[in-house]
């Protein structure tokens, strides 16, 4: 029952703000390979996490079951695999220095993705997980 306009007024939590700022910076300043390295961790984490979640019997009755099924689907996992192959083809011939830079972007995006999921965990359980390095 929330409108798009109402969503726009919500202040993102710090974990979301950090992730959004990072993604915007890479999108504005980066090239195609850098953007790929920034978005791949999100795609891959959704596939991994939702496939695991889908296997849990308690998820079968979840009101989010359709959402879970979308990301747990074999086609989504195959799309992730294809994107990884594409990234390797697109970025694999770059110099060692350029690949190292891409590795840093991938790692940073992965840690921000982890912070995002830890935020969800904390919100859901009230527990604080150990802070990831940035």
Short mmCIF file of the N, C-alpha and C atoms (twelve columns), coordinates in Angstrom:
data_MODEL
# 
_entry.id   MODEL 
# 
loop_
_atom_site.group_PDB 
_atom_site.id 
_atom_site.type_symbol 
_atom_site.label_atom_id 
_atom_site.label_alt_id 
_atom_site.label_comp_id 
_atom_site.label_asym_id 
_atom_site.label_seq_id 
_atom_site.Cartn_x 
_atom_site.Cartn_y 
_atom_site.Cartn_z 
_atom_site.pdbx_PDB_model_num 
ATOM 1   N N  . UNK A 1   0.796  -1.199  0.000   1 
ATOM 2   C CA . UNK A 1   0.000  0.000   0.000   1 
ATOM 3   C C  . UNK A 1   0.838  1.262   0.000   1 
ATOM 4   N N  . UNK A 2   2.130  1.149   -0.170  1 
ATOM 5   C CA . UNK A 2   2.989  2.332   -0.186  1 
ATOM 6   C C  . UNK A 2   3.206  2.775   -1.636  1 
ATOM 7   N N  . UNK A 3   3.195  4.071   -1.849  1 
ATOM 8   C CA . UNK A 3   3.349  4.596   -3.209  1 
ATOM 9   C C  . UNK A 3   4.820  4.818   -3.542  1 
ATOM 10  N N  . UNK A 4   5.108  4.976   -4.827  1 
ATOM 11  C CA . UNK A 4   6.473  5.281   -5.256  1 
ATOM 12  C C  . UNK A 4   6.941  6.598   -4.652  1 
ATOM 13  N N  . UNK A 5   6.059  7.589   -4.601  1 
ATOM 14  C CA . UNK A 5   6.418  8.882   -4.014  1 
ATOM 15  C C  . UNK A 5   6.789  8.737   -2.539  1 
ATOM 16  N N  . UNK A 6   6.048  7.893   -1.817  1 
ATOM 17  C CA . UNK A 6   6.351  7.667   -0.402  1 
ATOM 18  C C  . UNK A 6   7.691  6.955   -0.234  1 
ATOM 19  N N  . UNK A 7   7.976  6.029   -1.125  1 
ATOM 20  C CA . UNK A 7   9.257  5.320   -1.079  1 
ATOM 21  C C  . UNK A 7   10.408 6.302   -1.268  1 
ATOM 22  N N  . UNK A 8   10.236 7.250   -2.176  1 
ATOM 23  C CA . UNK A 8   11.287 8.233   -2.447  1 
ATOM 24  C C  . UNK A 8   11.623 9.079   -1.230  1 
ATOM 25  N N  . UNK A 9   10.693 9.220   -0.297  1 
ATOM 26  C CA . UNK A 9   10.912 10.037  0.893   1 
ATOM 27  C C  . UNK A 9   11.613 9.286   2.023   1 
ATOM 28  N N  . UNK A 10  11.740 7.983   1.898   1 
ATOM 29  C CA . UNK A 10  12.365 7.174   2.947   1 
ATOM 30  C C  . UNK A 10  13.884 7.365   2.900   1 
ATOM 31  N N  . UNK A 11  14.464 7.644   4.056   1 
ATOM 32  C CA . UNK A 11  15.915 7.774   4.153   1 
ATOM 33  C C  . UNK A 11  16.525 6.377   4.231   1 
ATOM 34  N N  . UNK A 12  17.420 6.062   3.307   1 
ATOM 35  C CA . UNK A 12  18.038 4.724   3.346   1 
ATOM 36  C C  . UNK A 12  18.870 4.530   4.616   1 
ATOM 37  N N  . UNK A 13  18.899 3.303   5.107   1 
ATOM 38  C CA . UNK A 13  19.767 2.972   6.222   1 
ATOM 39  C C  . UNK A 13  21.219 3.082   5.762   1 
ATOM 40  N N  . UNK A 14  22.156 3.251   6.694   1 
ATOM 41  C CA . UNK A 14  23.560 3.450   6.297   1 
ATOM 42  C C  . UNK A 14  24.102 2.361   5.375   1 
ATOM 43  N N  . UNK A 15  23.737 1.112   5.630   1 
ATOM 44  C CA . UNK A 15  24.221 0.029   4.778   1 
ATOM 45  C C  . UNK A 15  23.729 0.201   3.344   1 
ATOM 46  N N  . UNK A 16  22.473 0.611   3.194   1 
ATOM 47  C CA . UNK A 16  21.931 0.863   1.850   1 
ATOM 48  C C  . UNK A 16  22.597 2.077   1.221   1 
ATOM 49  N N  . UNK A 17  22.767 3.141   2.005   1 
ATOM 50  C CA . UNK A 17  23.370 4.370   1.480   1 
ATOM 51  C C  . UNK A 17  24.780 4.086   0.990   1 
ATOM 52  N N  . UNK A 18  25.569 3.343   1.779   1 
ATOM 53  C CA . UNK A 18  26.945 3.017   1.371   1 
ATOM 54  C C  . UNK A 18  26.964 2.229   0.065   1 
ATOM 55  N N  . UNK A 19  26.073 1.264   -0.034  1 
ATOM 56  C CA . UNK A 19  25.998 0.425   -1.230  1 
ATOM 57  C C  . UNK A 19  25.566 1.262   -2.434  1 
ATOM 58  N N  . UNK A 20  24.522 2.059   -2.254  1 
ATOM 59  C CA . UNK A 20  24.039 2.913   -3.353  1 
ATOM 60  C C  . UNK A 20  25.115 3.890   -3.809  1 
ATOM 61  N N  . UNK A 21  25.787 4.529   -2.859  1 
ATOM 62  C CA . UNK A 21  26.836 5.491   -3.219  1 
ATOM 63  C C  . UNK A 21  27.955 4.811   -4.011  1 
ATOM 64  N N  . UNK A 22  28.340 3.624   -3.576  1 
ATOM 65  C CA . UNK A 22  29.380 2.876   -4.283  1 
ATOM 66  C C  . UNK A 22  28.930 2.555   -5.705  1 
ATOM 67  N N  . UNK A 23  27.717 2.042   -5.847  1 
ATOM 68  C CA . UNK A 23  27.216 1.663   -7.171  1 
ATOM 69  C C  . UNK A 23  27.109 2.887   -8.092  1 
ATOM 70  N N  . UNK A 24  26.602 3.985   -7.557  1 
ATOM 71  C CA . UNK A 24  26.500 5.207   -8.373  1 
ATOM 72  C C  . UNK A 24  27.883 5.680   -8.810  1 
ATOM 73  N N  . UNK A 25  28.849 5.631   -7.907  1 
ATOM 74  C CA . UNK A 25  30.201 6.075   -8.242  1 
ATOM 75  C C  . UNK A 25  30.798 5.209   -9.342  1 
ATOM 76  N N  . UNK A 26  30.670 3.896   -9.211  1 
ATOM 77  C CA . UNK A 26  31.201 3.001   -10.243 1 
ATOM 78  C C  . UNK A 26  30.468 3.230   -11.565 1 
ATOM 79  N N  . UNK A 27  29.155 3.388   -11.510 1 
ATOM 80  C CA . UNK A 27  28.378 3.593   -12.744 1 
ATOM 81  C C  . UNK A 27  28.754 4.897   -13.435 1 
ATOM 82  N N  . UNK A 28  29.022 5.927   -12.652 1 
ATOM 83  C CA . UNK A 28  29.356 7.236   -13.236 1 
ATOM 84  C C  . UNK A 28  30.781 7.292   -13.760 1 
ATOM 85  N N  . UNK A 29  31.718 6.671   -13.055 1 
ATOM 86  C CA . UNK A 29  33.132 6.802   -13.389 1 
ATOM 87  C C  . UNK A 29  33.718 5.575   -14.076 1 
ATOM 88  N N  . UNK A 30  33.067 4.432   -13.905 1 
ATOM 89  C CA . UNK A 30  33.648 3.187   -14.371 1 
ATOM 90  C C  . UNK A 30  33.351 2.875   -15.819 1 
ATOM 91  N N  . UNK A 31  34.068 1.874   -16.299 1 
ATOM 92  C CA . UNK A 31  33.796 1.360   -17.632 1 
ATOM 93  C C  . UNK A 31  32.940 0.103   -17.498 1 
ATOM 94  N N  . UNK A 32  32.687 -0.571  -18.603 1 
ATOM 95  C CA . UNK A 32  31.817 -1.744  -18.583 1 
ATOM 96  C C  . UNK A 32  32.314 -2.844  -17.662 1 
ATOM 97  N N  . UNK A 33  33.616 -3.090  -17.648 1 
ATOM 98  C CA . UNK A 33  34.160 -4.144  -16.785 1 
ATOM 99  C C  . UNK A 33  34.009 -3.781  -15.314 1 
ATOM 100 N N  . UNK A 34  34.248 -2.532  -14.982 1 
ATOM 101 C CA . UNK A 34  34.103 -2.103  -13.590 1 
ATOM 102 C C  . UNK A 34  32.650 -2.216  -13.136 1 
ATOM 103 N N  . UNK A 35  31.730 -1.853  -13.998 1 
ATOM 104 C CA . UNK A 35  30.305 -1.963  -13.661 1 
ATOM 105 C C  . UNK A 35  29.920 -3.428  -13.478 1 
ATOM 106 N N  . UNK A 36  30.426 -4.295  -14.344 1 
ATOM 107 C CA . UNK A 36  30.167 -5.733  -14.195 1 
ATOM 108 C C  . UNK A 36  30.634 -6.240  -12.830 1 
ATOM 109 N N  . UNK A 37  31.827 -5.845  -12.421 1 
ATOM 110 C CA . UNK A 37  32.371 -6.305  -11.146 1 
ATOM 111 C C  . UNK A 37  31.575 -5.749  -9.965  1 
ATOM 112 N N  . UNK A 38  30.950 -4.604  -10.144 1 
ATOM 113 C CA . UNK A 38  30.148 -4.010  -9.067  1 
ATOM 114 C C  . UNK A 38  28.790 -4.696  -8.919  1 
ATOM 115 N N  . UNK A 39  28.224 -5.194  -10.022 1 
ATOM 116 C CA . UNK A 39  26.874 -5.785  -9.941  1 
ATOM 117 C C  . UNK A 39  26.874 -7.306  -9.782  1 
ATOM 118 N N  . UNK A 40  27.941 -7.971  -10.194 1 
ATOM 119 C CA . UNK A 40  27.958 -9.439  -10.109 1 
ATOM 120 C C  . UNK A 40  27.748 -9.979  -8.691  1 
ATOM 121 N N  . UNK A 41  28.360 -9.405  -7.658  1 
ATOM 122 C CA . UNK A 41  28.128 -9.960  -6.315  1 
ATOM 123 C C  . UNK A 41  26.656 -9.976  -5.906  1 
ATOM 124 N N  . UNK A 42  25.898 -8.979  -6.306  1 
ATOM 125 C CA . UNK A 42  24.471 -8.939  -5.989  1 
ATOM 126 C C  . UNK A 42  23.754 -10.091 -6.686  1 
ATOM 127 N N  . UNK A 43  23.994 -10.229 -7.973  1 
ATOM 128 C CA . UNK A 43  23.355 -11.309 -8.730  1 
ATOM 129 C C  . UNK A 43  23.685 -12.669 -8.135  1 
ATOM 130 N N  . UNK A 44  24.963 -12.877 -7.862  1 
ATOM 131 C CA . UNK A 44  25.415 -14.177 -7.377  1 
ATOM 132 C C  . UNK A 44  24.891 -14.469 -5.973  1 
ATOM 133 N N  . UNK A 45  24.854 -13.447 -5.134  1 
ATOM 134 C CA . UNK A 45  24.369 -13.683 -3.767  1 
ATOM 135 C C  . UNK A 45  22.884 -14.038 -3.773  1 
ATOM 136 N N  . UNK A 46  22.108 -13.381 -4.619  1 
ATOM 137 C CA . UNK A 46  20.681 -13.716 -4.683  1 
ATOM 138 C C  . UNK A 46  20.488 -15.168 -5.110  1 
ATOM 139 N N  . UNK A 47  21.234 -15.609 -6.098  1 
ATOM 140 C CA . UNK A 47  21.112 -16.984 -6.547  1 
ATOM 141 C C  . UNK A 47  21.494 -17.944 -5.426  1 
ATOM 142 N N  . UNK A 48  22.638 -17.713 -4.821  1 
ATOM 143 C CA . UNK A 48  23.124 -18.601 -3.767  1 
ATOM 144 C C  . UNK A 48  22.172 -18.630 -2.564  1 
ATOM 145 N N  . UNK A 49  21.834 -17.461 -2.061  1 
ATOM 146 C CA . UNK A 49  21.010 -17.397 -0.848  1 
ATOM 147 C C  . UNK A 49  19.601 -17.924 -1.063  1 
ATOM 148 N N  . UNK A 50  18.988 -17.576 -2.174  1 
ATOM 149 C CA . UNK A 50  17.611 -18.000 -2.384  1 
ATOM 150 C C  . UNK A 50  17.512 -19.480 -2.757  1 
ATOM 151 N N  . UNK A 51  18.549 -20.038 -3.353  1 
ATOM 152 C CA . UNK A 51  18.548 -21.478 -3.598  1 
ATOM 153 C C  . UNK A 51  18.621 -22.225 -2.262  1 
ATOM 154 N N  . UNK A 52  19.431 -21.715 -1.363  1 
ATOM 155 C CA . UNK A 52  19.514 -22.342 -0.031  1 
ATOM 156 C C  . UNK A 52  18.209 -22.161 0.729   1 
ATOM 157 N N  . UNK A 53  17.655 -20.952 0.667   1 
ATOM 158 C CA . UNK A 53  16.399 -20.679 1.365   1 
ATOM 159 C C  . UNK A 53  15.271 -21.544 0.814   1 
ATOM 160 N N  . UNK A 54  15.228 -21.703 -0.475  1 
ATOM 161 C CA . UNK A 54  14.175 -22.478 -1.124  1 
ATOM 162 C C  . UNK A 54  14.157 -23.935 -0.664  1 
ATOM 163 N N  . UNK A 55  15.300 -24.428 -0.266  1 
ATOM 164 C CA . UNK A 55  15.395 -25.820 0.171   1 
ATOM 165 C C  . UNK A 55  14.858 -26.032 1.590   1 
ATOM 166 N N  . UNK A 56  14.623 -24.957 2.304   1 
ATOM 167 C CA . UNK A 56  14.126 -25.074 3.682   1 
ATOM 168 C C  . UNK A 56  12.607 -25.207 3.672   1 
ATOM 169 N N  . UNK A 57  12.085 -26.243 4.300   1 
ATOM 170 C CA . UNK A 57  10.629 -26.469 4.286   1 
ATOM 171 C C  . UNK A 57  9.811  -25.280 4.797   1 
ATOM 172 N N  . UNK A 58  10.347 -24.524 5.765   1 
ATOM 173 C CA . UNK A 58  9.575  -23.388 6.276   1 
ATOM 174 C C  . UNK A 58  9.377  -22.286 5.231   1 
ATOM 175 N N  . UNK A 59  10.219 -22.268 4.204   1 
ATOM 176 C CA . UNK A 59  10.065 -21.249 3.159   1 
ATOM 177 C C  . UNK A 59  8.909  -21.581 2.211   1 
ATOM 178 N N  . UNK A 60  8.470  -22.827 2.210   1 
ATOM 179 C CA . UNK A 60  7.412  -23.246 1.286   1 
ATOM 180 C C  . UNK A 60  6.089  -22.557 1.567   1 
ATOM 181 N N  . UNK A 61  5.903  -22.093 2.797   1 
ATOM 182 C CA . UNK A 61  4.648  -21.428 3.168   1 
ATOM 183 C C  . UNK A 61  4.806  -19.913 3.267   1 
ATOM 184 N N  . UNK A 62  5.969  -19.415 2.896   1 
ATOM 185 C CA . UNK A 62  6.244  -17.989 3.015   1 
ATOM 186 C C  . UNK A 62  5.380  -17.170 2.060   1 
ATOM 187 N N  . UNK A 63  4.983  -15.993 2.523   1 
ATOM 188 C CA . UNK A 63  4.248  -15.085 1.635   1 
ATOM 189 C C  . UNK A 63  5.157  -14.573 0.513   1 
ATOM 190 N N  . UNK A 64  6.458  -14.780 0.655   1 
ATOM 191 C CA . UNK A 64  7.425  -14.369 -0.361  1 
ATOM 192 C C  . UNK A 64  7.838  -15.526 -1.262  1 
ATOM 193 N N  . UNK A 65  7.079  -16.600 -1.267  1 
ATOM 194 C CA . UNK A 65  7.473  -17.801 -2.010  1 
ATOM 195 C C  . UNK A 65  7.715  -17.524 -3.494  1 
ATOM 196 N N  . UNK A 66  6.876  -16.713 -4.127  1 
ATOM 197 C CA . UNK A 66  7.088  -16.410 -5.552  1 
ATOM 198 C C  . UNK A 66  8.430  -15.703 -5.759  1 
ATOM 199 N N  . UNK A 67  8.739  -14.778 -4.874  1 
ATOM 200 C CA . UNK A 67  10.011 -14.053 -4.922  1 
ATOM 201 C C  . UNK A 67  11.176 -15.029 -4.731  1 
ATOM 202 N N  . UNK A 68  11.058 -15.899 -3.747  1 
ATOM 203 C CA . UNK A 68  12.085 -16.910 -3.484  1 
ATOM 204 C C  . UNK A 68  12.278 -17.791 -4.712  1 
ATOM 205 N N  . UNK A 69  11.172 -18.256 -5.275  1 
ATOM 206 C CA . UNK A 69  11.255 -19.137 -6.442  1 
ATOM 207 C C  . UNK A 69  11.941 -18.465 -7.627  1 
ATOM 208 N N  . UNK A 70  11.683 -17.180 -7.827  1 
ATOM 209 C CA . UNK A 70  12.313 -16.469 -8.949  1 
ATOM 210 C C  . UNK A 70  13.835 -16.539 -8.871  1 
ATOM 211 N N  . UNK A 71  14.380 -16.285 -7.689  1 
ATOM 212 C CA . UNK A 71  15.837 -16.250 -7.541  1 
ATOM 213 C C  . UNK A 71  16.446 -17.626 -7.282  1 
ATOM 214 N N  . UNK A 72  15.640 -18.593 -6.879  1 
ATOM 215 C CA . UNK A 72  16.120 -19.955 -6.666  1 
ATOM 216 C C  . UNK A 72  16.047 -20.785 -7.948  1 
ATOM 217 N N  . UNK A 73  15.439 -20.232 -8.959  1 
ATOM 218 C CA . UNK A 73  15.194 -20.934 -10.212 1 
ATOM 219 C C  . UNK A 73  16.500 -21.311 -10.925 1 
ATOM 220 N N  . UNK A 74  16.506 -22.471 -11.546 1 
ATOM 221 C CA . UNK A 74  17.676 -22.922 -12.303 1 
ATOM 222 C C  . UNK A 74  18.017 -21.962 -13.446 1 
ATOM 223 N N  . UNK A 75  17.009 -21.361 -14.035 1 
ATOM 224 C CA . UNK A 75  17.267 -20.405 -15.132 1 
ATOM 225 C C  . UNK A 75  18.015 -19.182 -14.619 1 
ATOM 226 N N  . UNK A 76  17.663 -18.718 -13.426 1 
ATOM 227 C CA . UNK A 76  18.378 -17.573 -12.854 1 
ATOM 228 C C  . UNK A 76  19.831 -17.964 -12.563 1 
ATOM 229 N N  . UNK A 77  20.037 -19.154 -11.998 1 
ATOM 230 C CA . UNK A 77  21.397 -19.625 -11.726 1 
ATOM 231 C C  . UNK A 77  22.193 -19.734 -13.032 1 
ATOM 232 N N  . UNK A 78  21.561 -20.220 -14.079 1 
ATOM 233 C CA . UNK A 78  22.232 -20.317 -15.376 1 
ATOM 234 C C  . UNK A 78  22.549 -18.934 -15.927 1 
ATOM 235 N N  . UNK A 79  21.634 -17.983 -15.767 1 
ATOM 236 C CA . UNK A 79  21.914 -16.600 -16.195 1 
ATOM 237 C C  . UNK A 79  23.117 -16.032 -15.445 1 
ATOM 238 N N  . UNK A 80  23.205 -16.311 -14.155 1 
ATOM 239 C CA . UNK A 80  24.360 -15.859 -13.374 1 
ATOM 240 C C  . UNK A 80  25.643 -16.476 -13.920 1 
ATOM 241 N N  . UNK A 81  25.591 -17.754 -14.224 1 
ATOM 242 C CA . UNK A 81  26.757 -18.436 -14.788 1 
ATOM 243 C C  . UNK A 81  27.156 -17.800 -16.120 1 
ATOM 244 N N  . UNK A 82  26.172 -17.503 -16.950 1 
ATOM 245 C CA . UNK A 82  26.443 -16.883 -18.252 1 
ATOM 246 C C  . UNK A 82  27.053 -15.484 -18.079 1 
ATOM 247 N N  . UNK A 83  26.581 -14.730 -17.098 1 
ATOM 248 C CA . UNK A 83  27.153 -13.407 -16.833 1 
ATOM 249 C C  . UNK A 83  28.599 -13.526 -16.378 1 
ATOM 250 N N  . UNK A 84  28.899 -14.551 -15.590 1 
ATOM 251 C CA . UNK A 84  30.284 -14.777 -15.156 1 
ATOM 252 C C  . UNK A 84  31.176 -15.115 -16.354 1 
ATOM 253 N N  . UNK A 85  30.673 -15.938 -17.243 1 
ATOM 254 C CA . UNK A 85  31.414 -16.269 -18.464 1 
ATOM 255 C C  . UNK A 85  31.627 -15.010 -19.298 1 
ATOM 256 N N  . UNK A 86  30.581 -14.213 -19.455 1 
ATOM 257 C CA . UNK A 86  30.694 -12.962 -20.201 1 
ATOM 258 C C  . UNK A 86  31.736 -12.044 -19.568 1 
ATOM 259 N N  . UNK A 87  31.708 -11.929 -18.233 1 
ATOM 260 C CA . UNK A 87  32.674 -11.066 -17.532 1 
ATOM 261 C C  . UNK A 87  34.097 -11.562 -17.781 1 
ATOM 262 N N  . UNK A 88  34.289 -12.874 -17.757 1 
ATOM 263 C CA . UNK A 88  35.614 -13.432 -18.016 1 
ATOM 264 C C  . UNK A 88  36.056 -13.120 -19.446 1 
ATOM 265 N N  . UNK A 89  35.150 -13.265 -20.400 1 
ATOM 266 C CA . UNK A 89  35.483 -12.966 -21.794 1 
ATOM 267 C C  . UNK A 89  35.780 -11.477 -21.974 1 
ATOM 268 N N  . UNK A 90  34.988 -10.649 -21.342 1 
ATOM 269 C CA . UNK A 90  35.116 -9.194  -21.500 1 
ATOM 270 C C  . UNK A 90  36.354 -8.648  -20.789 1 
ATOM 271 N N  . UNK A 91  36.657 -9.200  -19.620 1 
ATOM 272 C CA . UNK A 91  37.687 -8.614  -18.762 1 
ATOM 273 C C  . UNK A 91  38.946 -9.469  -18.639 1 
ATOM 274 N N  . UNK A 92  38.889 -10.704 -19.099 1 
ATOM 275 C CA . UNK A 92  39.996 -11.636 -18.900 1 
ATOM 276 C C  . UNK A 92  41.296 -11.257 -19.572 1 
ATOM 277 N N  . UNK A 93  41.249 -10.510 -20.651 1 
ATOM 278 C CA . UNK A 93  42.471 -10.160 -21.390 1 
ATOM 279 C C  . UNK A 93  43.093 -8.850  -20.910 1 
ATOM 280 N N  . UNK A 94  42.512 -8.234  -19.893 1 
ATOM 281 C CA . UNK A 94  43.061 -6.972  -19.383 1 
ATOM 282 C C  . UNK A 94  44.385 -7.211  -18.677 1 
ATOM 283 N N  . UNK A 95  45.148 -6.159  -18.500 1 
ATOM 284 C CA . UNK A 95  46.442 -6.271  -17.821 1 
ATOM 285 C C  . UNK A 95  46.242 -6.688  -16.367 1 
ATOM 286 N N  . UNK A 96  47.316 -7.160  -15.771 1 
ATOM 287 C CA . UNK A 96  47.272 -7.556  -14.367 1 
ATOM 288 C C  . UNK A 96  46.835 -6.414  -13.469 1 
ATOM 289 N N  . UNK A 97  47.296 -5.223  -13.748 1 
ATOM 290 C CA . UNK A 97  46.922 -4.041  -12.952 1 
ATOM 291 C C  . UNK A 97  45.429 -3.762  -13.073 1 
ATOM 292 N N  . UNK A 98  44.927 -3.838  -14.295 1 
ATOM 293 C CA . UNK A 98  43.492 -3.606  -14.497 1 
ATOM 294 C C  . UNK A 98  42.657 -4.697  -13.824 1 
ATOM 295 N N  . UNK A 99  43.098 -5.954  -13.926 1 
ATOM 296 C CA . UNK A 99  42.368 -7.046  -13.278 1 
ATOM 297 C C  . UNK A 99  42.410 -6.914  -11.761 1 
ATOM 298 N N  . UNK A 100 43.523 -6.440  -11.235 1 
ATOM 299 C CA . UNK A 100 43.621 -6.219  -9.785  1 
ATOM 300 C C  . UNK A 100 42.612 -5.150  -9.353  1 
ATOM 301 N N  . UNK A 101 42.495 -4.099  -10.149 1 
ATOM 302 C CA . UNK A 101 41.517 -3.045  -9.852  1 
ATOM 303 C C  . UNK A 101 40.097 -3.622  -9.864  1 
ATOM 304 N N  . UNK A 102 39.811 -4.466  -10.868 1 
ATOM 305 C CA . UNK A 102 38.498 -5.095  -10.944 1 
ATOM 306 C C  . UNK A 102 38.258 -6.006  -9.736  1 
ATOM 307 N N  . UNK A 103 39.288 -6.700  -9.305  1 
ATOM 308 C CA . UNK A 103 39.178 -7.552  -8.127  1 
ATOM 309 C C  . UNK A 103 38.821 -6.752  -6.886  1 
ATOM 310 N N  . UNK A 104 39.405 -5.563  -6.749  1 
ATOM 311 C CA . UNK A 104 39.080 -4.690  -5.611  1 
ATOM 312 C C  . UNK A 104 37.629 -4.226  -5.673  1 
ATOM 313 N N  . UNK A 105 37.170 -3.910  -6.868  1 
ATOM 314 C CA . UNK A 105 35.769 -3.493  -7.032  1 
ATOM 315 C C  . UNK A 105 34.835 -4.648  -6.666  1 
ATOM 316 N N  . UNK A 106 35.141 -5.844  -7.154  1 
ATOM 317 C CA . UNK A 106 34.320 -7.020  -6.842  1 
ATOM 318 C C  . UNK A 106 34.300 -7.278  -5.337  1 
ATOM 319 N N  . UNK A 107 35.464 -7.203  -4.707  1 
ATOM 320 C CA . UNK A 107 35.541 -7.436  -3.258  1 
ATOM 321 C C  . UNK A 107 34.735 -6.386  -2.506  1 
ATOM 322 N N  . UNK A 108 34.907 -5.123  -2.865  1 
ATOM 323 C CA . UNK A 108 34.176 -4.049  -2.178  1 
ATOM 324 C C  . UNK A 108 32.668 -4.245  -2.344  1 
ATOM 325 N N  . UNK A 109 32.235 -4.551  -3.561  1 
ATOM 326 C CA . UNK A 109 30.809 -4.787  -3.804  1 
ATOM 327 C C  . UNK A 109 30.319 -5.990  -3.003  1 
ATOM 328 N N  . UNK A 110 31.145 -7.023  -2.904  1 
ATOM 329 C CA . UNK A 110 30.774 -8.216  -2.137  1 
ATOM 330 C C  . UNK A 110 30.603 -7.887  -0.660  1 
ATOM 331 N N  . UNK A 111 31.519 -7.082  -0.117  1 
ATOM 332 C CA . UNK A 111 31.421 -6.700  1.293   1 
ATOM 333 C C  . UNK A 111 30.207 -5.803  1.549   1 
ATOM 334 N N  . UNK A 112 29.908 -4.929  0.617   1 
ATOM 335 C CA . UNK A 112 28.713 -4.094  0.755   1 
ATOM 336 C C  . UNK A 112 27.445 -4.944  0.655   1 
ATOM 337 N N  . UNK A 113 27.471 -5.939  -0.204  1 
ATOM 338 C CA . UNK A 113 26.350 -6.876  -0.319  1 
ATOM 339 C C  . UNK A 113 26.181 -7.636  0.998   1 
ATOM 340 N N  . UNK A 114 27.292 -8.062  1.583   1 
ATOM 341 C CA . UNK A 114 27.244 -8.747  2.870   1 
ATOM 342 C C  . UNK A 114 26.679 -7.826  3.953   1 
ATOM 343 N N  . UNK A 115 27.102 -6.572  3.952   1 
ATOM 344 C CA . UNK A 115 26.545 -5.604  4.910   1 
ATOM 345 C C  . UNK A 115 25.038 -5.477  4.733   1 
ATOM 346 N N  . UNK A 116 24.581 -5.477  3.488   1 
ATOM 347 C CA . UNK A 116 23.148 -5.413  3.207   1 
ATOM 348 C C  . UNK A 116 22.430 -6.600  3.839   1 
ATOM 349 N N  . UNK A 117 22.935 -7.813  3.605   1 
ATOM 350 C CA . UNK A 117 22.285 -8.997  4.157   1 
ATOM 351 C C  . UNK A 117 22.391 -9.033  5.681   1 
ATOM 352 N N  . UNK A 118 23.516 -8.577  6.232   1 
ATOM 353 C CA . UNK A 118 23.629 -8.491  7.688   1 
ATOM 354 C C  . UNK A 118 22.626 -7.507  8.269   1 
ATOM 355 N N  . UNK A 119 22.354 -6.418  7.548   1 
ATOM 356 C CA . UNK A 119 21.353 -5.444  7.978   1 
ATOM 357 C C  . UNK A 119 19.982 -6.121  8.048   1 
ATOM 358 N N  . UNK A 120 19.661 -6.912  7.051   1 
ATOM 359 C CA . UNK A 120 18.382 -7.623  7.028   1 
ATOM 360 C C  . UNK A 120 18.325 -8.609  8.195   1 
ATOM 361 N N  . UNK A 121 19.417 -9.327  8.400   1 
ATOM 362 C CA . UNK A 121 19.491 -10.291 9.505   1 
ATOM 363 C C  . UNK A 121 19.268 -9.576  10.838  1 
ATOM 364 N N  . UNK A 122 19.967 -8.475  11.041  1 
ATOM 365 C CA . UNK A 122 19.857 -7.709  12.284  1 
ATOM 366 C C  . UNK A 122 18.434 -7.197  12.483  1 
ATOM 367 N N  . UNK A 123 17.840 -6.696  11.425  1 
ATOM 368 C CA . UNK A 123 16.473 -6.170  11.503  1 
ATOM 369 C C  . UNK A 123 15.492 -7.292  11.858  1 
ATOM 370 N N  . UNK A 124 15.724 -8.468  11.270  1 
ATOM 371 C CA . UNK A 124 14.818 -9.605  11.483  1 
ATOM 372 C C  . UNK A 124 15.008 -10.241 12.860  1 
ATOM 373 N N  . UNK A 125 16.255 -10.375 13.311  1 
ATOM 374 C CA . UNK A 125 16.528 -11.113 14.549  1 
ATOM 375 C C  . UNK A 125 16.808 -10.224 15.746  1 
ATOM 376 N N  . UNK A 126 17.141 -8.956  15.495  1 
ATOM 377 C CA . UNK A 126 17.542 -8.072  16.584  1 
ATOM 378 C C  . UNK A 126 18.977 -8.299  17.014  1 
ATOM 379 N N  . UNK A 127 19.682 -9.228  16.347  1 
ATOM 380 C CA . UNK A 127 21.075 -9.532  16.676  1 
ATOM 381 C C  . UNK A 127 21.997 -8.765  15.751  1 
ATOM 382 N N  . UNK A 128 23.155 -8.444  16.248  1 
ATOM 383 C CA . UNK A 128 24.160 -7.761  15.452  1 
ATOM 384 C C  . UNK A 128 25.199 -8.774  15.025  1 
ATOM 385 N N  . UNK A 129 25.459 -8.825  13.731  1 
ATOM 386 C CA . UNK A 129 26.535 -9.674  13.224  1 
ATOM 387 C C  . UNK A 129 27.815 -8.852  13.237  1 
ATOM 388 N N  . UNK A 130 28.926 -9.551  13.196  1 
ATOM 389 C CA . UNK A 130 30.211 -8.888  13.187  1 
ATOM 390 C C  . UNK A 130 30.341 -7.986  11.957  1 
ATOM 391 N N  . UNK A 131 30.852 -6.783  12.146  1 
ATOM 392 C CA . UNK A 131 31.018 -5.808  11.064  1 
ATOM 393 C C  . UNK A 131 32.029 -6.321  10.060  1 
ATOM 394 N N  . UNK A 132 31.714 -6.152  8.787   1 
ATOM 395 C CA . UNK A 132 32.648 -6.552  7.738   1 
ATOM 396 C C  . UNK A 132 33.620 -5.420  7.484   1 
ATOM 397 N N  . UNK A 133 34.794 -5.779  6.982   1 
ATOM 398 C CA . UNK A 133 35.763 -4.727  6.644   1 
ATOM 399 C C  . UNK A 133 35.312 -4.021  5.378   1 
ATOM 400 N N  . UNK A 134 35.668 -2.775  5.251   1 
ATOM 401 C CA . UNK A 134 35.275 -2.003  4.064   1 
ATOM 402 C C  . UNK A 134 36.446 -1.604  3.242   1 
# 
